[in-house]
Amino acid sequence: MPEGDTVFNHARALHDALAGATIVRSQFRIPSLATADLVGWSVVESTARGKHLLLRLRDPSGTEATLHSHLRMDGSWRTFRPGERWSGGPGHTIRIVLETPTVTAVGYHLHDIALIPTAEEHRFTGHLGPDLLGPDWDPPTAVANLAAQPERGIADALLDQRNLAGIGNMYKSEVLFLRGIGPWRPVGDVPDLLGVVTRAQRMMAAHRGRWTQSTTGSLRRGEEFYVYGRAGRPCRRCGTAIRRSDEGDYERVTFWCPSCQPE
Ligand SMILES: [Zn+2]
C-alpha cells in the first residue's frame, strides 16, 4: 500500500509535467474506458487526496472532468519525453497513456480508474478524513475520528482512511514505534492521540518532493526505518527482535518492537 507522500509526489510530478498542456493523444487500456477520448482536453491540475490521485481536465467548451486513479500496492504514473523509452514496467501493466506535445504520461498498474465530472469527485474522496498532506489537514478532527472507536486497535485505526487520509503500513508502524505504543493497544488507551497524528504528519510532510523514504534520517539500505521491514532484526533502541504480523492480510502488515511498544 503506498503512503500518502508517495501519491502526493506522483500527483505533483504529473502536475509539473502536464498542467496547462493540451492532450494530443489518449489511450485507455481498460475495457470500461476503451472508447474514452481526451484529445483536445487540457490538464488543469493534478492533485492528491489521501491516496487518491485526481487529474483535473477541461475541454474547450469548459466542461470539467476528473480522471481518478488509485495506486494501491503497485501503481505508478511516469512521464517520458517524446521518443524516450517507456521504462515504468512491462507493457501489459500499462492502463493509461496521455500525450501532450512535450510529455507522455503513462499510468502503470493503476486501480479504480474512472473518468467523472469534477463536481462528482466526492464519490471517491467524500469518505476520507483530514488529509495529512492536504490543505484541509486538521489534527483535532483526526483525533476525534480516531477516538470515536475507543475499542479499536490503534494500528488498524490509523490505517482507516475515513479517520485520517494518507497513512500506510510504513508510517503506521514507524509512528507507533516512535511513540512507544503497541499496535494492538485500544485507541481509548493511547494517552496522546494528538502527538501520534502530529508526528505522523511531520514525517510525511518531510517527504514531500522526496522519493526516497527514511524515518531514521539514514538513507543506507536497511537503515531507513526503525521497525518497518525489519522483522527478526534487533531493535535500534533495545536490541529486542522486531516482530511482524499481517493477520492474514498483507495490506495491513505491521512491524513493532515488543519491548519498546507495550500493549
Ligand atoms: Zn525496542
PDB file of C-alpha atoms and ligand atoms in Angstrom:
ATOM      1  CA  MET A   1       0.000   0.000   0.000  1.00  0.00           C
ATOM      2  CA  PRO A   2       1.517   3.332  -0.903  1.00  0.00           C
ATOM      3  CA  GLU A   3       1.874   6.053   1.666  1.00  0.00           C
ATOM      4  CA  GLY A   4       0.218   9.398   1.138  1.00  0.00           C
ATOM      5  CA  ASP A   5       3.529  11.088   0.435  1.00  0.00           C
ATOM      6  CA  THR A   6       4.187   8.737  -2.493  1.00  0.00           C
ATOM      7  CA  VAL A   7       0.818   9.573  -4.020  1.00  0.00           C
ATOM      8  CA  PHE A   8       1.415  13.264  -3.307  1.00  0.00           C
ATOM      9  CA  ASN A   9       4.746  13.108  -5.131  1.00  0.00           C
ATOM     10  CA  HIS A  10       3.232  11.290  -8.110  1.00  0.00           C
ATOM     11  CA  ALA A  11       0.485  13.907  -8.304  1.00  0.00           C
ATOM     12  CA  ARG A  12       2.941  16.772  -8.137  1.00  0.00           C
ATOM     13  CA  ALA A  13       5.223  15.259 -10.787  1.00  0.00           C
ATOM     14  CA  LEU A  14       2.229  14.811 -13.078  1.00  0.00           C
ATOM     15  CA  HIS A  15       1.178  18.376 -12.395  1.00  0.00           C
ATOM     16  CA  ASP A  16       4.615  19.729 -13.234  1.00  0.00           C
ATOM     17  CA  ALA A  17       4.691  17.711 -16.453  1.00  0.00           C
ATOM     18  CA  LEU A  18       1.133  18.217 -17.684  1.00  0.00           C
ATOM     19  CA  ALA A  19      -0.581  21.257 -16.180  1.00  0.00           C
ATOM     20  CA  GLY A  20      -1.678  23.757 -18.791  1.00  0.00           C
ATOM     21  CA  ALA A  21      -0.959  21.415 -21.685  1.00  0.00           C
ATOM     22  CA  THR A  22      -3.441  20.038 -24.179  1.00  0.00           C
ATOM     23  CA  ILE A  23      -3.757  16.311 -24.707  1.00  0.00           C
ATOM     24  CA  VAL A  24      -2.999  15.290 -28.281  1.00  0.00           C
ATOM     25  CA  ARG A  25      -3.374  11.536 -27.851  1.00  0.00           C
ATOM     26  CA  SER A  26      -5.048   9.424 -25.201  1.00  0.00           C
ATOM     27  CA  GLN A  27      -5.379   5.726 -24.754  1.00  0.00           C
ATOM     28  CA  PHE A  28      -7.195   3.779 -22.057  1.00  0.00           C
ATOM     29  CA  ARG A  29      -6.247   0.117 -21.864  1.00  0.00           C
ATOM     30  CA  ILE A  30      -9.167  -0.898 -19.688  1.00  0.00           C
ATOM     31  CA  PRO A  31     -12.492  -2.148 -21.025  1.00  0.00           C
ATOM     32  CA  SER A  32     -14.700   0.357 -19.209  1.00  0.00           C
ATOM     33  CA  LEU A  33     -12.918   3.319 -20.794  1.00  0.00           C
ATOM     34  CA  ALA A  34     -11.670   1.742 -24.018  1.00  0.00           C
ATOM     35  CA  THR A  35     -13.562   4.282 -26.134  1.00  0.00           C
ATOM     36  CA  ALA A  36     -12.827   7.341 -23.984  1.00  0.00           C
ATOM     37  CA  ASP A  37     -11.007  10.060 -25.885  1.00  0.00           C
ATOM     38  CA  LEU A  38      -9.354  13.042 -24.196  1.00  0.00           C
ATOM     39  CA  VAL A  39      -7.841  14.603 -27.290  1.00  0.00           C
ATOM     40  CA  GLY A  40      -8.345  18.363 -27.127  1.00  0.00           C
ATOM     41  CA  TRP A  41      -8.837  18.411 -23.348  1.00  0.00           C
ATOM     42  CA  SER A  42      -6.374  20.441 -21.341  1.00  0.00           C
ATOM     43  CA  VAL A  43      -4.908  19.498 -17.998  1.00  0.00           C
ATOM     44  CA  VAL A  44      -5.999  21.904 -15.286  1.00  0.00           C
ATOM     45  CA  GLU A  45      -4.121  20.318 -12.424  1.00  0.00           C
ATOM     46  CA  SER A  46      -3.039  17.093 -10.810  1.00  0.00           C
ATOM     47  CA  THR A  47      -3.540  16.692  -7.104  1.00  0.00           C
ATOM     48  CA  ALA A  48      -3.759  14.034  -4.411  1.00  0.00           C
ATOM     49  CA  ARG A  49      -6.445  13.487  -1.821  1.00  0.00           C
ATOM     50  CA  GLY A  50      -5.187  10.917   0.674  1.00  0.00           C
ATOM     51  CA  LYS A  51      -4.076   8.099  -1.604  1.00  0.00           C
ATOM     52  CA  HIS A  52      -6.390   9.085  -4.434  1.00  0.00           C
ATOM     53  CA  LEU A  53      -4.867  10.790  -7.443  1.00  0.00           C
ATOM     54  CA  LEU A  54      -7.054  13.334  -9.234  1.00  0.00           C
ATOM     55  CA  LEU A  55      -6.139  14.615 -12.685  1.00  0.00           C
ATOM     56  CA  ARG A  56      -8.475  17.516 -13.440  1.00  0.00           C
ATOM     57  CA  LEU A  57      -9.247  18.295 -17.070  1.00  0.00           C
ATOM     58  CA  ARG A  58     -11.233  20.813 -19.071  1.00  0.00           C
ATOM     59  CA  ASP A  59     -12.444  20.670 -22.647  1.00  0.00           C
ATOM     60  CA  PRO A  60     -12.683  23.714 -24.939  1.00  0.00           C
ATOM     61  CA  SER A  61     -16.365  24.187 -24.046  1.00  0.00           C
ATOM     62  CA  GLY A  62     -15.459  24.487 -20.357  1.00  0.00           C
ATOM     63  CA  THR A  63     -16.711  21.058 -19.296  1.00  0.00           C
ATOM     64  CA  GLU A  64     -14.671  19.804 -16.343  1.00  0.00           C
ATOM     65  CA  ALA A  65     -13.781  16.177 -15.786  1.00  0.00           C
ATOM     66  CA  THR A  66     -11.522  14.340 -13.366  1.00  0.00           C
ATOM     67  CA  LEU A  67      -9.506  11.258 -14.163  1.00  0.00           C
ATOM     68  CA  HIS A  68      -9.354   9.360 -10.871  1.00  0.00           C
ATOM     69  CA  SER A  69      -6.776   6.684 -10.144  1.00  0.00           C
ATOM     70  CA  HIS A  70      -5.506   4.832  -7.093  1.00  0.00           C
ATOM     71  CA  LEU A  71      -2.006   3.405  -6.830  1.00  0.00           C
ATOM     72  CA  ARG A  72      -2.761   0.664  -4.262  1.00  0.00           C
ATOM     73  CA  MET A  73       0.313  -1.554  -3.781  1.00  0.00           C
ATOM     74  CA  ASP A  74       1.903  -1.390  -7.179  1.00  0.00           C
ATOM     75  CA  GLY A  75       0.619   1.508  -9.271  1.00  0.00           C
ATOM     76  CA  SER A  76       2.618   4.418 -10.612  1.00  0.00           C
ATOM     77  CA  TRP A  77       2.450   7.311 -13.043  1.00  0.00           C
ATOM     78  CA  ARG A  78       5.569   8.009 -15.054  1.00  0.00           C
ATOM     79  CA  THR A  79       6.317  10.732 -17.550  1.00  0.00           C
ATOM     80  CA  PHE A  80       8.576  10.492 -20.595  1.00  0.00           C
ATOM     81  CA  ARG A  81       9.781  12.823 -23.290  1.00  0.00           C
ATOM     82  CA  PRO A  82       8.740  12.115 -26.877  1.00  0.00           C
ATOM     83  CA  GLY A  83      10.814   9.272 -28.230  1.00  0.00           C
ATOM     84  CA  GLU A  84      12.113   8.265 -24.800  1.00  0.00           C
ATOM     85  CA  ARG A  85      11.796   4.586 -23.945  1.00  0.00           C
ATOM     86  CA  TRP A  86       8.970   3.877 -21.504  1.00  0.00           C
ATOM     87  CA  SER A  87      10.722   2.302 -18.557  1.00  0.00           C
ATOM     88  CA  GLY A  88       7.977   2.113 -15.923  1.00  0.00           C
ATOM     89  CA  GLY A  89       7.236  -1.601 -16.217  1.00  0.00           C
ATOM     90  CA  PRO A  90       6.015  -4.315 -18.588  1.00  0.00           C
ATOM     91  CA  GLY A  91       3.722  -3.125 -21.364  1.00  0.00           C
ATOM     92  CA  HIS A  92       0.820  -5.273 -20.191  1.00  0.00           C
ATOM     93  CA  THR A  93       0.674  -3.315 -16.926  1.00  0.00           C
ATOM     94  CA  ILE A  94       0.024  -0.023 -18.736  1.00  0.00           C
ATOM     95  CA  ARG A  95      -3.509   1.244 -18.170  1.00  0.00           C
ATOM     96  CA  ILE A  96      -3.451   4.815 -19.471  1.00  0.00           C
ATOM     97  CA  VAL A  97      -1.342   6.807 -21.918  1.00  0.00           C
ATOM     98  CA  LEU A  98      -1.785  10.578 -22.159  1.00  0.00           C
ATOM     99  CA  GLU A  99       0.299  12.531 -24.604  1.00  0.00           C
ATOM    100  CA  THR A 100       0.848  16.278 -24.818  1.00  0.00           C
ATOM    101  CA  PRO A 101       3.139  17.906 -27.361  1.00  0.00           C
ATOM    102  CA  THR A 102       6.069  17.650 -24.951  1.00  0.00           C
ATOM    103  CA  VAL A 103       5.332  14.833 -22.496  1.00  0.00           C
ATOM    104  CA  THR A 104       3.878  11.349 -22.470  1.00  0.00           C
ATOM    105  CA  ALA A 105       2.346  10.296 -19.160  1.00  0.00           C
ATOM    106  CA  VAL A 106       1.979   6.554 -18.662  1.00  0.00           C
ATOM    107  CA  GLY A 107      -0.020   5.010 -15.853  1.00  0.00           C
ATOM    108  CA  TYR A 108       1.111   1.562 -14.733  1.00  0.00           C
ATOM    109  CA  HIS A 109      -0.953  -0.843 -12.635  1.00  0.00           C
ATOM    110  CA  LEU A 110      -3.479   1.846 -11.788  1.00  0.00           C
ATOM    111  CA  HIS A 111      -6.590   0.884  -9.895  1.00  0.00           C
ATOM    112  CA  ASP A 112     -10.102   2.294  -9.603  1.00  0.00           C
ATOM    113  CA  ILE A 113      -9.688   4.265 -12.816  1.00  0.00           C
ATOM    114  CA  ALA A 114     -12.679   6.464 -13.520  1.00  0.00           C
ATOM    115  CA  LEU A 115     -13.456   9.486 -15.624  1.00  0.00           C
ATOM    116  CA  ILE A 116     -16.082  11.535 -13.838  1.00  0.00           C
ATOM    117  CA  PRO A 117     -17.408  15.093 -13.761  1.00  0.00           C
ATOM    118  CA  THR A 118     -15.119  17.068 -11.462  1.00  0.00           C
ATOM    119  CA  ALA A 119     -18.151  18.051  -9.410  1.00  0.00           C
ATOM    120  CA  GLU A 120     -18.566  14.346  -8.510  1.00  0.00           C
ATOM    121  CA  GLU A 121     -15.077  13.715  -7.090  1.00  0.00           C
ATOM    122  CA  HIS A 122     -16.682  13.250  -3.700  1.00  0.00           C
ATOM    123  CA  ARG A 123     -17.849   9.813  -4.885  1.00  0.00           C
ATOM    124  CA  PHE A 124     -14.225   8.754  -4.463  1.00  0.00           C
ATOM    125  CA  THR A 125     -12.972  11.109  -1.792  1.00  0.00           C
ATOM    126  CA  GLY A 126     -16.014  12.157   0.224  1.00  0.00           C
ATOM    127  CA  HIS A 127     -15.489   9.471   2.870  1.00  0.00           C
ATOM    128  CA  LEU A 128     -11.900  10.498   3.621  1.00  0.00           C
ATOM    129  CA  GLY A 129     -10.858  12.048   6.899  1.00  0.00           C
ATOM    130  CA  PRO A 130      -8.484  15.037   7.029  1.00  0.00           C
ATOM    131  CA  ASP A 131      -5.629  14.598   4.565  1.00  0.00           C
ATOM    132  CA  LEU A 132      -2.246  14.665   6.312  1.00  0.00           C
ATOM    133  CA  LEU A 133      -0.694  16.404   3.306  1.00  0.00           C
ATOM    134  CA  GLY A 134      -3.725  18.412   2.227  1.00  0.00           C
ATOM    135  CA  PRO A 135      -4.824  21.973   2.855  1.00  0.00           C
ATOM    136  CA  ASP A 136      -7.627  20.506   4.994  1.00  0.00           C
ATOM    137  CA  TRP A 137      -5.261  18.861   7.489  1.00  0.00           C
ATOM    138  CA  ASP A 138      -6.933  19.238  10.832  1.00  0.00           C
ATOM    139  CA  PRO A 139      -5.383  17.382  13.782  1.00  0.00           C
ATOM    140  CA  PRO A 140      -8.317  17.811  16.222  1.00  0.00           C
ATOM    141  CA  THR A 141     -10.734  16.290  13.703  1.00  0.00           C
ATOM    142  CA  ALA A 142      -8.365  13.398  13.023  1.00  0.00           C
ATOM    143  CA  VAL A 143      -8.086  12.787  16.774  1.00  0.00           C
ATOM    144  CA  ALA A 144     -11.862  12.963  17.220  1.00  0.00           C
ATOM    145  CA  ASN A 145     -12.366  10.471  14.390  1.00  0.00           C
ATOM    146  CA  LEU A 146      -9.894   8.036  15.955  1.00  0.00           C
ATOM    147  CA  ALA A 147     -11.347   8.477  19.429  1.00  0.00           C
ATOM    148  CA  ALA A 148     -14.858   7.699  18.190  1.00  0.00           C
ATOM    149  CA  GLN A 149     -13.947   3.984  18.215  1.00  0.00           C
ATOM    150  CA  PRO A 150     -12.074   3.582  21.514  1.00  0.00           C
ATOM    151  CA  GLU A 151     -12.024  -0.240  21.445  1.00  0.00           C
ATOM    152  CA  ARG A 152     -10.327  -0.436  18.103  1.00  0.00           C
ATOM    153  CA  GLY A 153      -6.602  -1.226  17.845  1.00  0.00           C
ATOM    154  CA  ILE A 154      -4.560   1.899  17.143  1.00  0.00           C
ATOM    155  CA  ALA A 155      -2.671   0.432  14.143  1.00  0.00           C
ATOM    156  CA  ASP A 156      -5.903  -0.536  12.453  1.00  0.00           C
ATOM    157  CA  ALA A 157      -7.490   2.831  13.222  1.00  0.00           C
ATOM    158  CA  LEU A 158      -4.557   4.788  11.777  1.00  0.00           C
ATOM    159  CA  LEU A 159      -4.861   2.862   8.517  1.00  0.00           C
ATOM    160  CA  ASP A 160      -8.569   3.644   8.159  1.00  0.00           C
ATOM    161  CA  GLN A 161      -8.650   6.479   5.636  1.00  0.00           C
ATOM    162  CA  ARG A 162     -12.017   7.655   6.991  1.00  0.00           C
ATOM    163  CA  ASN A 163     -10.239   8.717  10.185  1.00  0.00           C
ATOM    164  CA  LEU A 164      -7.324  10.482   8.525  1.00  0.00           C
ATOM    165  CA  ALA A 165      -6.128  10.106   4.973  1.00  0.00           C
ATOM    166  CA  GLY A 166      -2.654   9.171   3.849  1.00  0.00           C
ATOM    167  CA  ILE A 167      -1.120   6.751   6.344  1.00  0.00           C
ATOM    168  CA  GLY A 168       0.007   3.363   5.057  1.00  0.00           C
ATOM    169  CA  ASN A 169       1.772   0.488   6.792  1.00  0.00           C
ATOM    170  CA  MET A 170       5.180   2.116   6.894  1.00  0.00           C
ATOM    171  CA  TYR A 171       4.181   5.335   8.651  1.00  0.00           C
ATOM    172  CA  LYS A 172       1.729   3.419  10.806  1.00  0.00           C
ATOM    173  CA  SER A 173       4.495   1.106  12.045  1.00  0.00           C
ATOM    174  CA  GLU A 174       7.095   3.840  12.399  1.00  0.00           C
ATOM    175  CA  VAL A 175       4.969   6.365  14.251  1.00  0.00           C
ATOM    176  CA  LEU A 176       3.757   3.766  16.750  1.00  0.00           C
ATOM    177  CA  PHE A 177       7.359   2.775  17.423  1.00  0.00           C
ATOM    178  CA  LEU A 178       8.422   6.393  17.881  1.00  0.00           C
ATOM    179  CA  ARG A 179       5.551   6.977  20.312  1.00  0.00           C
ATOM    180  CA  GLY A 180       6.183   3.693  22.169  1.00  0.00           C
ATOM    181  CA  ILE A 181       2.693   2.333  21.549  1.00  0.00           C
ATOM    182  CA  GLY A 182       1.853  -1.320  20.865  1.00  0.00           C
ATOM    183  CA  PRO A 183      -0.045  -1.684  17.592  1.00  0.00           C
ATOM    184  CA  TRP A 184      -2.997  -3.507  19.176  1.00  0.00           C
ATOM    185  CA  ARG A 185      -3.449  -1.110  22.042  1.00  0.00           C
ATOM    186  CA  PRO A 186      -7.054   0.127  22.017  1.00  0.00           C
ATOM    187  CA  VAL A 187      -7.367   3.684  20.796  1.00  0.00           C
ATOM    188  CA  GLY A 188      -9.019   4.607  24.088  1.00  0.00           C
ATOM    189  CA  ASP A 189      -5.841   3.615  25.961  1.00  0.00           C
ATOM    190  CA  VAL A 190      -3.487   5.727  23.849  1.00  0.00           C
ATOM    191  CA  PRO A 191      -2.583   8.688  26.051  1.00  0.00           C
ATOM    192  CA  ASP A 192      -1.720  11.261  23.398  1.00  0.00           C
ATOM    193  CA  LEU A 193      -3.504  10.755  20.084  1.00  0.00           C
ATOM    194  CA  LEU A 194      -2.691  14.312  19.076  1.00  0.00           C
ATOM    195  CA  GLY A 195       1.000  13.522  19.492  1.00  0.00           C
ATOM    196  CA  VAL A 196       0.591  10.429  17.288  1.00  0.00           C
ATOM    197  CA  VAL A 197      -1.124  12.175  14.382  1.00  0.00           C
ATOM    198  CA  THR A 198       1.117  15.229  14.614  1.00  0.00           C
ATOM    199  CA  ARG A 199       4.228  13.069  14.472  1.00  0.00           C
ATOM    200  CA  ALA A 200       2.871  11.097  11.514  1.00  0.00           C
ATOM    201  CA  GLN A 201       2.079  14.319   9.677  1.00  0.00           C
ATOM    202  CA  ARG A 202       5.560  15.725  10.298  1.00  0.00           C
ATOM    203  CA  MET A 203       7.224  12.571   9.000  1.00  0.00           C
ATOM    204  CA  MET A 204       5.087  12.520   5.867  1.00  0.00           C
ATOM    205  CA  ALA A 205       5.434  16.228   5.199  1.00  0.00           C
ATOM    206  CA  ALA A 206       9.218  15.847   5.298  1.00  0.00           C
ATOM    207  CA  HIS A 207       8.892  13.525   2.303  1.00  0.00           C
ATOM    208  CA  ARG A 208       7.106  15.950   0.026  1.00  0.00           C
ATOM    209  CA  GLY A 209       9.234  16.156  -3.089  1.00  0.00           C
ATOM    210  CA  ARG A 210      11.469  13.288  -1.903  1.00  0.00           C
ATOM    211  CA  TRP A 211      11.136   9.855  -3.465  1.00  0.00           C
ATOM    212  CA  THR A 212      13.389   8.054  -1.004  1.00  0.00           C
ATOM    213  CA  GLN A 213      11.662   7.331   2.272  1.00  0.00           C
ATOM    214  CA  SER A 214      13.503   7.291   5.576  1.00  0.00           C
ATOM    215  CA  THR A 215      12.254   7.929   9.087  1.00  0.00           C
ATOM    216  CA  THR A 216      15.629   7.446  10.760  1.00  0.00           C
ATOM    217  CA  GLY A 217      17.494  10.025   8.740  1.00  0.00           C
ATOM    218  CA  SER A 218      19.745   7.364   7.214  1.00  0.00           C
ATOM    219  CA  LEU A 219      19.466   6.500   3.554  1.00  0.00           C
ATOM    220  CA  ARG A 220      21.697   3.435   3.842  1.00  0.00           C
ATOM    221  CA  ARG A 221      19.945   0.301   2.689  1.00  0.00           C
ATOM    222  CA  GLY A 222      18.375  -1.458   5.660  1.00  0.00           C
ATOM    223  CA  GLU A 223      18.794   1.573   7.928  1.00  0.00           C
ATOM    224  CA  GLU A 224      15.971   3.747   6.625  1.00  0.00           C
ATOM    225  CA  PHE A 225      13.388   2.647   9.179  1.00  0.00           C
ATOM    226  CA  TYR A 226      13.141   1.801  12.871  1.00  0.00           C
ATOM    227  CA  VAL A 227      10.880  -1.227  12.561  1.00  0.00           C
ATOM    228  CA  TYR A 228       9.291  -1.326   9.106  1.00  0.00           C
ATOM    229  CA  GLY A 229      10.650  -4.213   7.042  1.00  0.00           C
ATOM    230  CA  ARG A 230      12.996  -5.263   9.877  1.00  0.00           C
ATOM    231  CA  ALA A 231      11.327  -8.437  11.204  1.00  0.00           C
ATOM    232  CA  GLY A 232      13.740 -10.584  13.195  1.00  0.00           C
ATOM    233  CA  ARG A 233      16.417  -7.920  13.332  1.00  0.00           C
ATOM    234  CA  PRO A 234      17.403  -6.178  16.563  1.00  0.00           C
ATOM    235  CA  CYS A 235      15.503  -3.088  17.648  1.00  0.00           C
ATOM    236  CA  ARG A 236      17.644   0.000  17.150  1.00  0.00           C
ATOM    237  CA  ARG A 237      16.853   1.131  20.683  1.00  0.00           C
ATOM    238  CA  CYS A 238      16.813  -2.015  22.816  1.00  0.00           C
ATOM    239  CA  GLY A 239      18.065  -4.922  20.705  1.00  0.00           C
ATOM    240  CA  THR A 240      14.873  -6.992  21.008  1.00  0.00           C
ATOM    241  CA  ALA A 241      13.933  -8.815  17.795  1.00  0.00           C
ATOM    242  CA  ILE A 242      11.453  -6.788  15.739  1.00  0.00           C
ATOM    243  CA  ARG A 243       8.213  -8.605  15.086  1.00  0.00           C
ATOM    244  CA  ARG A 244       5.920  -8.658  12.083  1.00  0.00           C
ATOM    245  CA  SER A 245       2.273  -9.554  11.715  1.00  0.00           C
ATOM    246  CA  ASP A 246      -0.157  -9.286   8.870  1.00  0.00           C
ATOM    247  CA  GLU A 247      -3.025 -11.235  10.412  1.00  0.00           C
ATOM    248  CA  GLY A 248      -3.533 -12.892   7.049  1.00  0.00           C
ATOM    249  CA  ASP A 249      -3.787  -9.622   5.157  1.00  0.00           C
ATOM    250  CA  TYR A 250      -0.568  -8.319   3.675  1.00  0.00           C
ATOM    251  CA  GLU A 251      -2.172  -4.939   3.066  1.00  0.00           C
ATOM    252  CA  ARG A 252      -2.275  -4.469   6.841  1.00  0.00           C
ATOM    253  CA  VAL A 253       1.233  -5.663   7.695  1.00  0.00           C
ATOM    254  CA  THR A 254       2.621  -4.265  10.945  1.00  0.00           C
ATOM    255  CA  PHE A 255       6.134  -4.237  12.407  1.00  0.00           C
ATOM    256  CA  TRP A 256       6.857  -3.474  16.039  1.00  0.00           C
ATOM    257  CA  CYS A 257       9.248  -3.905  18.930  1.00  0.00           C
ATOM    258  CA  PRO A 258       7.535  -5.845  21.723  1.00  0.00           C
ATOM    259  CA  SER A 259       9.784  -4.221  24.363  1.00  0.00           C
ATOM    260  CA  CYS A 260       9.646  -0.578  23.278  1.00  0.00           C
ATOM    261  CA  GLN A 261       5.946  -0.747  22.390  1.00  0.00           C
ATOM    262  CA  PRO A 262       3.993  -2.307  25.248  1.00  0.00           C
ATOM    263  CA  GLU A 263       0.356  -3.135  24.740  1.00  0.00           C
TER     264      GLU A 263
HETATM  265 ZN    ZN B   1      12.928  -1.922  21.224  1.00  0.00          ZN
END
